[in-house]
mmCIF file of C-alpha atoms (C1' of nucleotides) in Angstrom:
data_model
loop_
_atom_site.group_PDB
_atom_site.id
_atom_site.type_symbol
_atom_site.label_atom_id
_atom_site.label_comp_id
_atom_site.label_asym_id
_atom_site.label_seq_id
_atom_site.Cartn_x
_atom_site.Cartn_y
_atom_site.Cartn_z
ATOM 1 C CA UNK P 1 88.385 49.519 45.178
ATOM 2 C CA UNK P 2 86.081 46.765 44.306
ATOM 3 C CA UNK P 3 83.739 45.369 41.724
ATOM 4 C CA UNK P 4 84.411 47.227 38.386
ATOM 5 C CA UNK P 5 84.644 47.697 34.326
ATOM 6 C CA UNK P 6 88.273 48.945 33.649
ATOM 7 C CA UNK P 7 86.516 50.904 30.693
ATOM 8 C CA UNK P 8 87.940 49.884 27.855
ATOM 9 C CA UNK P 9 87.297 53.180 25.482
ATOM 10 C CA UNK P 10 88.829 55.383 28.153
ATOM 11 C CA UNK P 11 92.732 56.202 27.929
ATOM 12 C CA UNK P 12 92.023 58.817 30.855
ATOM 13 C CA UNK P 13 91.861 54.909 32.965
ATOM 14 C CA UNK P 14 95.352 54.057 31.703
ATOM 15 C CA UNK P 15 96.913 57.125 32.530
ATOM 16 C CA UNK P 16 95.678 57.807 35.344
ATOM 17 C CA UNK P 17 97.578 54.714 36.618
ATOM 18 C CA UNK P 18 94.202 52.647 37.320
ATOM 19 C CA UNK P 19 96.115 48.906 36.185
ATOM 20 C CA UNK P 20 98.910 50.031 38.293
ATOM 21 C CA UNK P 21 96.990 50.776 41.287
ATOM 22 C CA UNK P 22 95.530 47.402 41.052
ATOM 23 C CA UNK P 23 99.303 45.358 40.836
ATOM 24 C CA UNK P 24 100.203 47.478 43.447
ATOM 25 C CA UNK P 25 97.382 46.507 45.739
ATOM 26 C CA UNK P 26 97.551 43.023 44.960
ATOM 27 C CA UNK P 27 101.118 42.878 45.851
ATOM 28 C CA UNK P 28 100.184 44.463 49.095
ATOM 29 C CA UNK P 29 97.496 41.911 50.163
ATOM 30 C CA UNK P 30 99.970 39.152 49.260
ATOM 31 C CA UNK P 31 102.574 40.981 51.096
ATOM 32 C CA UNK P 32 100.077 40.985 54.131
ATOM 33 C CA UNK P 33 98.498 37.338 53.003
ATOM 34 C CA UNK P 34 102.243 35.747 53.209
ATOM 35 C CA UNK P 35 102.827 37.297 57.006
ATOM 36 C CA UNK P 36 104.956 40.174 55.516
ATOM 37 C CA UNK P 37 104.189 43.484 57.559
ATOM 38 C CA UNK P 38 105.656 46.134 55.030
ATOM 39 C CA UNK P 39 104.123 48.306 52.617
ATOM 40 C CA UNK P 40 105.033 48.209 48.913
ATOM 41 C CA UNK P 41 106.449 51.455 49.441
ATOM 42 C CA UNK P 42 109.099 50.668 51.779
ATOM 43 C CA UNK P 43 109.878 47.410 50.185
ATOM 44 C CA UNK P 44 110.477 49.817 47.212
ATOM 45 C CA UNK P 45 113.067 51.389 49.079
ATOM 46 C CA UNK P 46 114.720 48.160 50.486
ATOM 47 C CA UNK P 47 114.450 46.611 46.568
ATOM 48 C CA UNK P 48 117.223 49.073 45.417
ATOM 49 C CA UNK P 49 119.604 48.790 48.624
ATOM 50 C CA UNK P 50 119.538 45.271 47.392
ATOM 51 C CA UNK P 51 120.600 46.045 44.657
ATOM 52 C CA UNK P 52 123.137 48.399 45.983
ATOM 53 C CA UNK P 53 123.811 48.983 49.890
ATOM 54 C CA UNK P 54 124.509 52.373 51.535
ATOM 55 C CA UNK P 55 122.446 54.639 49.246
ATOM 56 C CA UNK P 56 122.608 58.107 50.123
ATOM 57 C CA UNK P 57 118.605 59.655 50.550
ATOM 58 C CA UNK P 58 119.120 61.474 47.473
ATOM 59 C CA UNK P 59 119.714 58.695 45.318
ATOM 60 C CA UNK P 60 117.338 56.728 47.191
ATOM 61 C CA UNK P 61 114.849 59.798 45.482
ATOM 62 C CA UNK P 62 115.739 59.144 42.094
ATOM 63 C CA UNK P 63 115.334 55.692 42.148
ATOM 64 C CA UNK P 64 112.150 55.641 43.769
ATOM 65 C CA UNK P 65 110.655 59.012 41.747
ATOM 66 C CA UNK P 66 109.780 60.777 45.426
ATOM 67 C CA UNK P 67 110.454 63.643 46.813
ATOM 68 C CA UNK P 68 112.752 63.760 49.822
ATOM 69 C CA UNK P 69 110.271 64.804 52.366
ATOM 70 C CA UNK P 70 108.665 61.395 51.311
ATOM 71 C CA UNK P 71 112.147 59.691 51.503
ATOM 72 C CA UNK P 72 112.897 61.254 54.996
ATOM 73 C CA UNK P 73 109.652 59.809 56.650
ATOM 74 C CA UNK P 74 109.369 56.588 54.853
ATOM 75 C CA UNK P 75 113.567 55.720 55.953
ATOM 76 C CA UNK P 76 111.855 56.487 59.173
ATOM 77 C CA UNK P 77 109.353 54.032 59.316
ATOM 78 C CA UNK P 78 111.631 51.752 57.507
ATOM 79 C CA UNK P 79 114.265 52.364 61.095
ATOM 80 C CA UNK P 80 111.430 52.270 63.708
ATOM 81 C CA UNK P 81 110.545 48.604 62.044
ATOM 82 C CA UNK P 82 114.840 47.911 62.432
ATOM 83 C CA UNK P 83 115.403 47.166 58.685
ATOM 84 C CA UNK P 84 117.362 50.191 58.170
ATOM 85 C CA UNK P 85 119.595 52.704 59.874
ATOM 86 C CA UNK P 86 121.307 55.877 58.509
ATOM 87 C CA UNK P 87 124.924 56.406 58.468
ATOM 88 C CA UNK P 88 126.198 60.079 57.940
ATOM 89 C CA UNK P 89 128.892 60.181 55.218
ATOM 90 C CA UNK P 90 132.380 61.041 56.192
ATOM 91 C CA UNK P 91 132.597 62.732 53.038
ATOM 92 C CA UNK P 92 130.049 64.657 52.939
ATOM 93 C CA UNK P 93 128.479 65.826 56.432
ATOM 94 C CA UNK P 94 125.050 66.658 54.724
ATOM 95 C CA UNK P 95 124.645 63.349 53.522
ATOM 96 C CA UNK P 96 123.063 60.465 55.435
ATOM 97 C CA UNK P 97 123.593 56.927 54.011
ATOM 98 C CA UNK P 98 120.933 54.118 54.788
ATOM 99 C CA UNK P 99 122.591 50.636 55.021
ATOM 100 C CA UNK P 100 120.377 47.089 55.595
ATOM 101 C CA UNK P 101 120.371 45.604 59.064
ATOM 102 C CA UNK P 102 120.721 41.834 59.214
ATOM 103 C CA UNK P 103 117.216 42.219 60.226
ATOM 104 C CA UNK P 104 116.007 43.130 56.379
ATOM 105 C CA UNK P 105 117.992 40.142 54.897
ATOM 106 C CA UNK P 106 115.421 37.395 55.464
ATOM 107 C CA UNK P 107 112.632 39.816 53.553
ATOM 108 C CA UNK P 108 114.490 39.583 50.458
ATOM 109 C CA UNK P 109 113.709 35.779 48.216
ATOM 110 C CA UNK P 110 110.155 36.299 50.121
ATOM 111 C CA UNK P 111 109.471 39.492 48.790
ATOM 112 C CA UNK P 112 111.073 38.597 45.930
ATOM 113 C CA UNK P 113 108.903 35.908 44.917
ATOM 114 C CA UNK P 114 105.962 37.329 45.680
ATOM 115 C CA UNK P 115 106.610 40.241 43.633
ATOM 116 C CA UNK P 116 107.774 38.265 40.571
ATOM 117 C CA UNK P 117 104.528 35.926 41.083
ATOM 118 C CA UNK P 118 102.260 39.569 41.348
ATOM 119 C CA UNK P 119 104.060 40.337 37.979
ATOM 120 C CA UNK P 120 103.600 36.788 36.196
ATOM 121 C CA UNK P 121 99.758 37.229 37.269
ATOM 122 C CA UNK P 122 99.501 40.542 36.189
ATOM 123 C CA UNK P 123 101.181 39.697 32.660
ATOM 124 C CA UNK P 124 99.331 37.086 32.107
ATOM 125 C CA UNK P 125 98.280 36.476 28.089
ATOM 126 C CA UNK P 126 100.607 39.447 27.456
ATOM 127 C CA UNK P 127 103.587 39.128 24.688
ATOM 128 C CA UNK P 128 106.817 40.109 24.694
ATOM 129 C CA UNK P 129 106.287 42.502 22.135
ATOM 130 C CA UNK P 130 103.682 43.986 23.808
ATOM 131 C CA UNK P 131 105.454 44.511 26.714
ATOM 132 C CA UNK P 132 108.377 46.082 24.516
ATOM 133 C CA UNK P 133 106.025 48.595 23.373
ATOM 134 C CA UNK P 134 104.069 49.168 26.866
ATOM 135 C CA UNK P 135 107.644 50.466 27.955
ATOM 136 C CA UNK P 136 108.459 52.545 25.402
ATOM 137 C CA UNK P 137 104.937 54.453 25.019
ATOM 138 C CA UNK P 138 105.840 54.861 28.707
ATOM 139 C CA UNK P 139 109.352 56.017 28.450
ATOM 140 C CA UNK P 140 108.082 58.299 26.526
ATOM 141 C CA UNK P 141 105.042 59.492 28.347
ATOM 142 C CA UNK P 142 107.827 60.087 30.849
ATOM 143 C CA UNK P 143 110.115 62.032 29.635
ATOM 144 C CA UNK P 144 107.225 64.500 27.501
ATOM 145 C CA UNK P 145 105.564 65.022 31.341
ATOM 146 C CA UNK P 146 108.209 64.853 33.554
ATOM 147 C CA UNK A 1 110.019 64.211 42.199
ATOM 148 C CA UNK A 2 112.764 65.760 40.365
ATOM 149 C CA UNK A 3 115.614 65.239 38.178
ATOM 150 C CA UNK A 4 115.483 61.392 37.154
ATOM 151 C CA UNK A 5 115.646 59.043 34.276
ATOM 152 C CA UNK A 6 113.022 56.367 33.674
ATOM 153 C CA UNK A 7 114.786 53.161 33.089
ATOM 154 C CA UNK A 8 114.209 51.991 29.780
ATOM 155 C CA UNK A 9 114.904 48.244 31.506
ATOM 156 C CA UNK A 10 112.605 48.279 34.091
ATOM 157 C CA UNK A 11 109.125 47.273 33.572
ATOM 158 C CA UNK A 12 108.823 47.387 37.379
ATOM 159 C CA UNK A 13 108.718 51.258 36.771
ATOM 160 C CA UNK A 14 105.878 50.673 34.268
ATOM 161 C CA UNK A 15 103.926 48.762 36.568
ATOM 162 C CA UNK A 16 104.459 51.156 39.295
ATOM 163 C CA UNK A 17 102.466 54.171 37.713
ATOM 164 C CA UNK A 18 106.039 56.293 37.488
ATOM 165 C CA UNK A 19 104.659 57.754 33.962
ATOM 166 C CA UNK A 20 101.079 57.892 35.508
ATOM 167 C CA UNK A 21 102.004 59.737 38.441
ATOM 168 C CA UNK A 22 103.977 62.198 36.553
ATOM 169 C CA UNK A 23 101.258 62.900 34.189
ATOM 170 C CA UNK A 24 99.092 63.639 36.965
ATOM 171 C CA UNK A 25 101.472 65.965 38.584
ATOM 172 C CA UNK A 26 101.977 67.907 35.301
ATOM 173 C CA UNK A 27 97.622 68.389 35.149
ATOM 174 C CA UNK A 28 97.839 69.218 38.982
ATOM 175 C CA UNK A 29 100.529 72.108 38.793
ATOM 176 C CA UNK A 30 98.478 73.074 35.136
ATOM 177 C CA UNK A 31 95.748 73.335 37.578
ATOM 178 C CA UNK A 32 97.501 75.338 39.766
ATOM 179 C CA UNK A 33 99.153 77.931 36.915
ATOM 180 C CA UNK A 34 95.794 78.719 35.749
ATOM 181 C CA UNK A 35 94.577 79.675 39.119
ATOM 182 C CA UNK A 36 92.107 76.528 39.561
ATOM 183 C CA UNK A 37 92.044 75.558 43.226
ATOM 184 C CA UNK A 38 90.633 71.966 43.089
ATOM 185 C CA UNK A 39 92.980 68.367 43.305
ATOM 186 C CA UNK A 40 93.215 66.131 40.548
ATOM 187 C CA UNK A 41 91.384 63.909 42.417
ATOM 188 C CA UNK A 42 88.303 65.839 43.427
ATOM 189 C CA UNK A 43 88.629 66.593 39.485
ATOM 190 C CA UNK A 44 87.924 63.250 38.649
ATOM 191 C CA UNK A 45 84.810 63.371 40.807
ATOM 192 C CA UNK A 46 83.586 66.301 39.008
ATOM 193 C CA UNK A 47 84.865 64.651 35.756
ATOM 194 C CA UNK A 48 82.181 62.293 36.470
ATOM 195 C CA UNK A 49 79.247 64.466 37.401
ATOM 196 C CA UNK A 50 79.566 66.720 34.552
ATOM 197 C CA UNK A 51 79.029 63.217 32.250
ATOM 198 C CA UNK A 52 76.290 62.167 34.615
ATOM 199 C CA UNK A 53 74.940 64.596 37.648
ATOM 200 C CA UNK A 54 73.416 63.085 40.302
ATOM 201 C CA UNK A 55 75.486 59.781 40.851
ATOM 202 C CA UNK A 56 74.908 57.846 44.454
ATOM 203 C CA UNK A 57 78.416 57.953 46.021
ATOM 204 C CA UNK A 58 78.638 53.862 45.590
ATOM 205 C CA UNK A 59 78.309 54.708 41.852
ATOM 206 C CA UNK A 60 81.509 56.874 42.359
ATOM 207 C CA UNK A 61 83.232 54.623 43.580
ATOM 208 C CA UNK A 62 82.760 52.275 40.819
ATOM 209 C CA UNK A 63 83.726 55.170 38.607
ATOM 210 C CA UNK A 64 86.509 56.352 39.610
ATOM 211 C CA UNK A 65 88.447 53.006 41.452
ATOM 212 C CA UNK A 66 88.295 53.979 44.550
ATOM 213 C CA UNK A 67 86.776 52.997 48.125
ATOM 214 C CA UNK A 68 83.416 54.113 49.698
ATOM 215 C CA UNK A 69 85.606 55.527 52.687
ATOM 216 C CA UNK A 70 87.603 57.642 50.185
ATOM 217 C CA UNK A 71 84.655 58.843 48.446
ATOM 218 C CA UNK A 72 83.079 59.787 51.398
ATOM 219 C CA UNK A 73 86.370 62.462 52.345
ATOM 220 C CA UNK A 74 86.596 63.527 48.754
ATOM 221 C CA UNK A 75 83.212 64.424 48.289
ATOM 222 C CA UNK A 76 83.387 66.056 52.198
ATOM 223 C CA UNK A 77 85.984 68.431 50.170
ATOM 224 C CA UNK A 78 84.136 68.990 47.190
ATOM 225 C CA UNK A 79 81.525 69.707 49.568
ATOM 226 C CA UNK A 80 82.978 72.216 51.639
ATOM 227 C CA UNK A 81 84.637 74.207 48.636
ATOM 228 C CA UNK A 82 80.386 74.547 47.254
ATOM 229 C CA UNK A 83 80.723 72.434 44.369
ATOM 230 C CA UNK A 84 78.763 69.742 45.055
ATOM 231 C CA UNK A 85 75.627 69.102 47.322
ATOM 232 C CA UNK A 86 74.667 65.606 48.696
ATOM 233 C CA UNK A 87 71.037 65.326 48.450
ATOM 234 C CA UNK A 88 69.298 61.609 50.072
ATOM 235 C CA UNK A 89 67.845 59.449 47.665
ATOM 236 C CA UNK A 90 63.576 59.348 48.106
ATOM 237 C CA UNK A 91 63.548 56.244 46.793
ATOM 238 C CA UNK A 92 66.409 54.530 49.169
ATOM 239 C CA UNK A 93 66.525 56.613 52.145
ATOM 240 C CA UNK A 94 70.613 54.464 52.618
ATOM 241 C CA UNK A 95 71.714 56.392 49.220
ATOM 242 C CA UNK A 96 73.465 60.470 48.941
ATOM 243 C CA UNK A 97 72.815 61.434 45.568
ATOM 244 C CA UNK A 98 75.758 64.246 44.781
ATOM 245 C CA UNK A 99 74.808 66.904 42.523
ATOM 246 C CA UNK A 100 76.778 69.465 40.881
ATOM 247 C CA UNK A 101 76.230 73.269 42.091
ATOM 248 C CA UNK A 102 76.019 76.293 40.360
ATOM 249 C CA UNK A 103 79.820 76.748 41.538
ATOM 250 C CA UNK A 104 81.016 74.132 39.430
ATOM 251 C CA UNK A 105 79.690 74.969 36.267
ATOM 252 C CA UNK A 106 82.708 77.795 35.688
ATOM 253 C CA UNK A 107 85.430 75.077 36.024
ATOM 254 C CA UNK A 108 83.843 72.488 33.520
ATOM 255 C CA UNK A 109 85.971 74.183 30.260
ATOM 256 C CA UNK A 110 88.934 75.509 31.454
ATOM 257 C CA UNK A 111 89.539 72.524 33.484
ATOM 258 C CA UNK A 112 88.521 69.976 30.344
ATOM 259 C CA UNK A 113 90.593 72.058 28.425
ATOM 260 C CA UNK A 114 93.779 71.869 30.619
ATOM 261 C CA UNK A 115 93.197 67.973 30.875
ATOM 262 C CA UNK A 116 93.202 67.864 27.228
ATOM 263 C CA UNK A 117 96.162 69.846 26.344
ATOM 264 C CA UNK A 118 98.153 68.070 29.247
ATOM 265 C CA UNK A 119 97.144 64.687 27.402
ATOM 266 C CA UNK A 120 98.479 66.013 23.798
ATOM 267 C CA UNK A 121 101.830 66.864 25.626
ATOM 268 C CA UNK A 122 101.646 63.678 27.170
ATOM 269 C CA UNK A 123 101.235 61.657 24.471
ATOM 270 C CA UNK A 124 103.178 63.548 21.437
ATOM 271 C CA UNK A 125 105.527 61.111 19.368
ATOM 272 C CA UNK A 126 102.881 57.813 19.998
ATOM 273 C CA UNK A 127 101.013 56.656 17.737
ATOM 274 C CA UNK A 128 97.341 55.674 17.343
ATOM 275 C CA UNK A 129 97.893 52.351 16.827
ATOM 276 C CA UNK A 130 100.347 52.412 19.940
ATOM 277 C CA UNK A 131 97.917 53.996 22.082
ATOM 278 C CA UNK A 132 95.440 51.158 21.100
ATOM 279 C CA UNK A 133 98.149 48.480 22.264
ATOM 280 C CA UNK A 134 98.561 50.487 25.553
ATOM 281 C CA UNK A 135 95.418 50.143 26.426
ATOM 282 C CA UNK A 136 94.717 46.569 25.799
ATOM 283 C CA UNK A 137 97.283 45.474 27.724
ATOM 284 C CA UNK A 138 96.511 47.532 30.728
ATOM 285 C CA UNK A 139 93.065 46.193 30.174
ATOM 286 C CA UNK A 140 94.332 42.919 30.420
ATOM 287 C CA UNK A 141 96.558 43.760 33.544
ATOM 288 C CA UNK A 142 93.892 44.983 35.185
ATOM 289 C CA UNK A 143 91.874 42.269 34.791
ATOM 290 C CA UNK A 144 94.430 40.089 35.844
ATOM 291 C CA UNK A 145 95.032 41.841 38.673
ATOM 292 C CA UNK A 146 91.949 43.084 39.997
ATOM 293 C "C1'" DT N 1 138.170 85.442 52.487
ATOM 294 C "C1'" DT N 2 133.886 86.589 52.714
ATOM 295 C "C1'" DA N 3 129.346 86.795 50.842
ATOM 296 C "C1'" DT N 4 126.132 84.194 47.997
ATOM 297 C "C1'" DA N 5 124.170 80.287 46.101
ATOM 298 C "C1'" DA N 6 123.363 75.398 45.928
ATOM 299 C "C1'" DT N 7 122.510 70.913 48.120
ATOM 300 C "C1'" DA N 8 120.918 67.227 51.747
ATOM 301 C "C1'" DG N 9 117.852 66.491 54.855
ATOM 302 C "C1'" DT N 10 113.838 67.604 58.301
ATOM 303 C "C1'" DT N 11 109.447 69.444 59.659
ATOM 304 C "C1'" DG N 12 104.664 71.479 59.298
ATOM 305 C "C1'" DC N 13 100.504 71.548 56.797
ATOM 306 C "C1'" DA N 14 96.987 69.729 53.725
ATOM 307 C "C1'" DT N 15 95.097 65.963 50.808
ATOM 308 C "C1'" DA N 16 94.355 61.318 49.887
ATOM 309 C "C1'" DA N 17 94.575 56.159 50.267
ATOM 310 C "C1'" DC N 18 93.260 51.501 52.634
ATOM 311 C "C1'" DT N 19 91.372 48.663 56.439
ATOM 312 C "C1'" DA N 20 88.269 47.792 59.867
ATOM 313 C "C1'" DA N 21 84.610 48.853 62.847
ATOM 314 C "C1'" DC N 22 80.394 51.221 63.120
ATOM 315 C "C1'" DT N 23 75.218 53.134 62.083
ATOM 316 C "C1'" DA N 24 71.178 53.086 59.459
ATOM 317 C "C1'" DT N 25 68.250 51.299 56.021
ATOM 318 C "C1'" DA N 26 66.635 47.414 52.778
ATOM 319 C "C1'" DT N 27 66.036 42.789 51.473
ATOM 320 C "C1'" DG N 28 65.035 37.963 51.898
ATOM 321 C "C1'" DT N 29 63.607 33.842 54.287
ATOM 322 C "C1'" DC N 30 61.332 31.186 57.609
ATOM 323 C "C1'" DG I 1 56.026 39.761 61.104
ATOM 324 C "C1'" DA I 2 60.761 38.621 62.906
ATOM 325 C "C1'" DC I 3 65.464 37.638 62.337
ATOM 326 C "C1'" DA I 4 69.517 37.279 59.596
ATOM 327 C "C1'" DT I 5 71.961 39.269 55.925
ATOM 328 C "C1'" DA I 6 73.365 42.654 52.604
ATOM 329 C "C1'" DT I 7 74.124 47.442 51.260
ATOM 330 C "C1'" DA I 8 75.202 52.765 51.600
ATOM 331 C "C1'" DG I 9 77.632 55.679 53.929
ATOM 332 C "C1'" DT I 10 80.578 57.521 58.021
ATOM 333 C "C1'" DT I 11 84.413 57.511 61.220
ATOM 334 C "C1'" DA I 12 88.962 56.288 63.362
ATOM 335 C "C1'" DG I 13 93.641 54.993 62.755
ATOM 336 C "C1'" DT I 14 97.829 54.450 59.963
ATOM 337 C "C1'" DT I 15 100.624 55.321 55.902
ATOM 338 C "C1'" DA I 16 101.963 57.980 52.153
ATOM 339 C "C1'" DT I 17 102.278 62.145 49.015
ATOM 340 C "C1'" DG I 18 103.341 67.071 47.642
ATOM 341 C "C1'" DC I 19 104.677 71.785 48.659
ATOM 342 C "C1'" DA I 20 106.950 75.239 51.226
ATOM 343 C "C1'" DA I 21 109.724 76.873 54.821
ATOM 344 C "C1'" DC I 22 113.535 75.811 57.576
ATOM 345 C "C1'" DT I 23 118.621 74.208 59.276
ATOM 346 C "C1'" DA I 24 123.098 72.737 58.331
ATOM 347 C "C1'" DT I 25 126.773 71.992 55.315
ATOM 348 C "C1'" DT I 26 129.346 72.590 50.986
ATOM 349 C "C1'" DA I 27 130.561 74.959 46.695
ATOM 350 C "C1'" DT I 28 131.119 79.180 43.963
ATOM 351 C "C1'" DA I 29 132.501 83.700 42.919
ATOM 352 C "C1'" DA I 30 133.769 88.542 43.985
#
DNA sequence: TTATAATAGTTGCATAACTAACTATATGTC
DNA sequence: GACATATAGTTAGTTATGCAACTATTATAA
């Protein structure tokens, strides 16, 4: 990255995810400032078995908008660092379902914080209305490219 | 990928480029339909030279948000697919200036055209004056963020 | 019930990203 | 002029992404 003029005339920046990119790298450097040795892409994973434990990979692809070869190797970096382990279904013996380990638990307020803080930062001087409208452009954008 | 719904509730999916990214994967596989075997990111390089040939790599960087190390592979790529030539700089002997090659010239329409129409799909049902709030506050974001 | 299709997950291959360490050239200061 | 510093670009190592081909299991349909 580096020293540059988010060009304000130019909605090719915007979608082509250049503000993103930038939250998502901050968050990473205060993920790595703060002692925290996971990328933002497998905390996105952990984020939703907070919410809800035991997600099947599957699901764990439509909450996260990845494929599941991505799935399949990040849950396996996720398990070689211990946070994770898969657990095949009885139900269904296709399925694998990825639980916490105790190990994850003390991740979550940290990366919690830091992630709201990111977002604060980020939103700074931005209204609520805005924001209202920044998701529905995007819902939209969405749903006529998806 | 796949079969998902963007959750109207979650800025969090905003922020994370899940509309950006599947923009870009709609003007990749457009790409790839029309028989045009280039990424969408050595498009953006080319994107850039057609506005301006002969930009140092450095000035690439700054251009299109990305690292010197990336824009030294990407342009490797370009390279080796005869699109682009690195030529040294006589008046900084440190500096590759990358110019466009004969090659390219072919993929300047039909690729501006594709990036066009996948835009218009993109961005059917928003309004101008939405637009105009999208990208202020992503201006703003990335300012904040950067 | 048996053949066919669909689904969950893994693996191989190619591209791309960031960080950090490195080389070579320019610049600036004493 | 000599030494320290800054800049342009390359390379190595790790992570992540997408697509396509593959295995194993489950569901559907004749």
């Amino acid at each position: 990255m580096s020293n540059n003029q988010f060009k304000r005339g130019e909605l090719y920046s915007v979608i082509n995810g250049i503000a993103s990119t930038a939250v998502a790298r901050r968050l990473q450097k205060n993920f790595r400032n703060a002692g925290l040795e996971i990328t933002i892409e497998q905390w996105s994973i952990l984020y939703h078995l907070w919410k809800e434990d035991g997600l099947s990979q599957q699901e764990l692809c439509m909450c996260t908008f990845r494929d599941k070869a991505s799935i399949t190797r990040l849950i396996d970096n996720i398990e070689r660092l211990g946070l994770v382990e898969r657990i095949a279904s009885k139900d269904d013996r296709r399925v694998n379902l990825v639980y916490l380990t105790d190990a994850a638990k003390p991740l979550q307020e940290a990366t919690y914080n830091l992630a709201n803080q990111t977002m604060n930062e980020a939103l700074q001087g931005i209204s609520k209305e805005e924001i209202e409208i920044v998701k529905s452009v995007f819902q939209r954008v969405y749903e006529n490219s998806k």
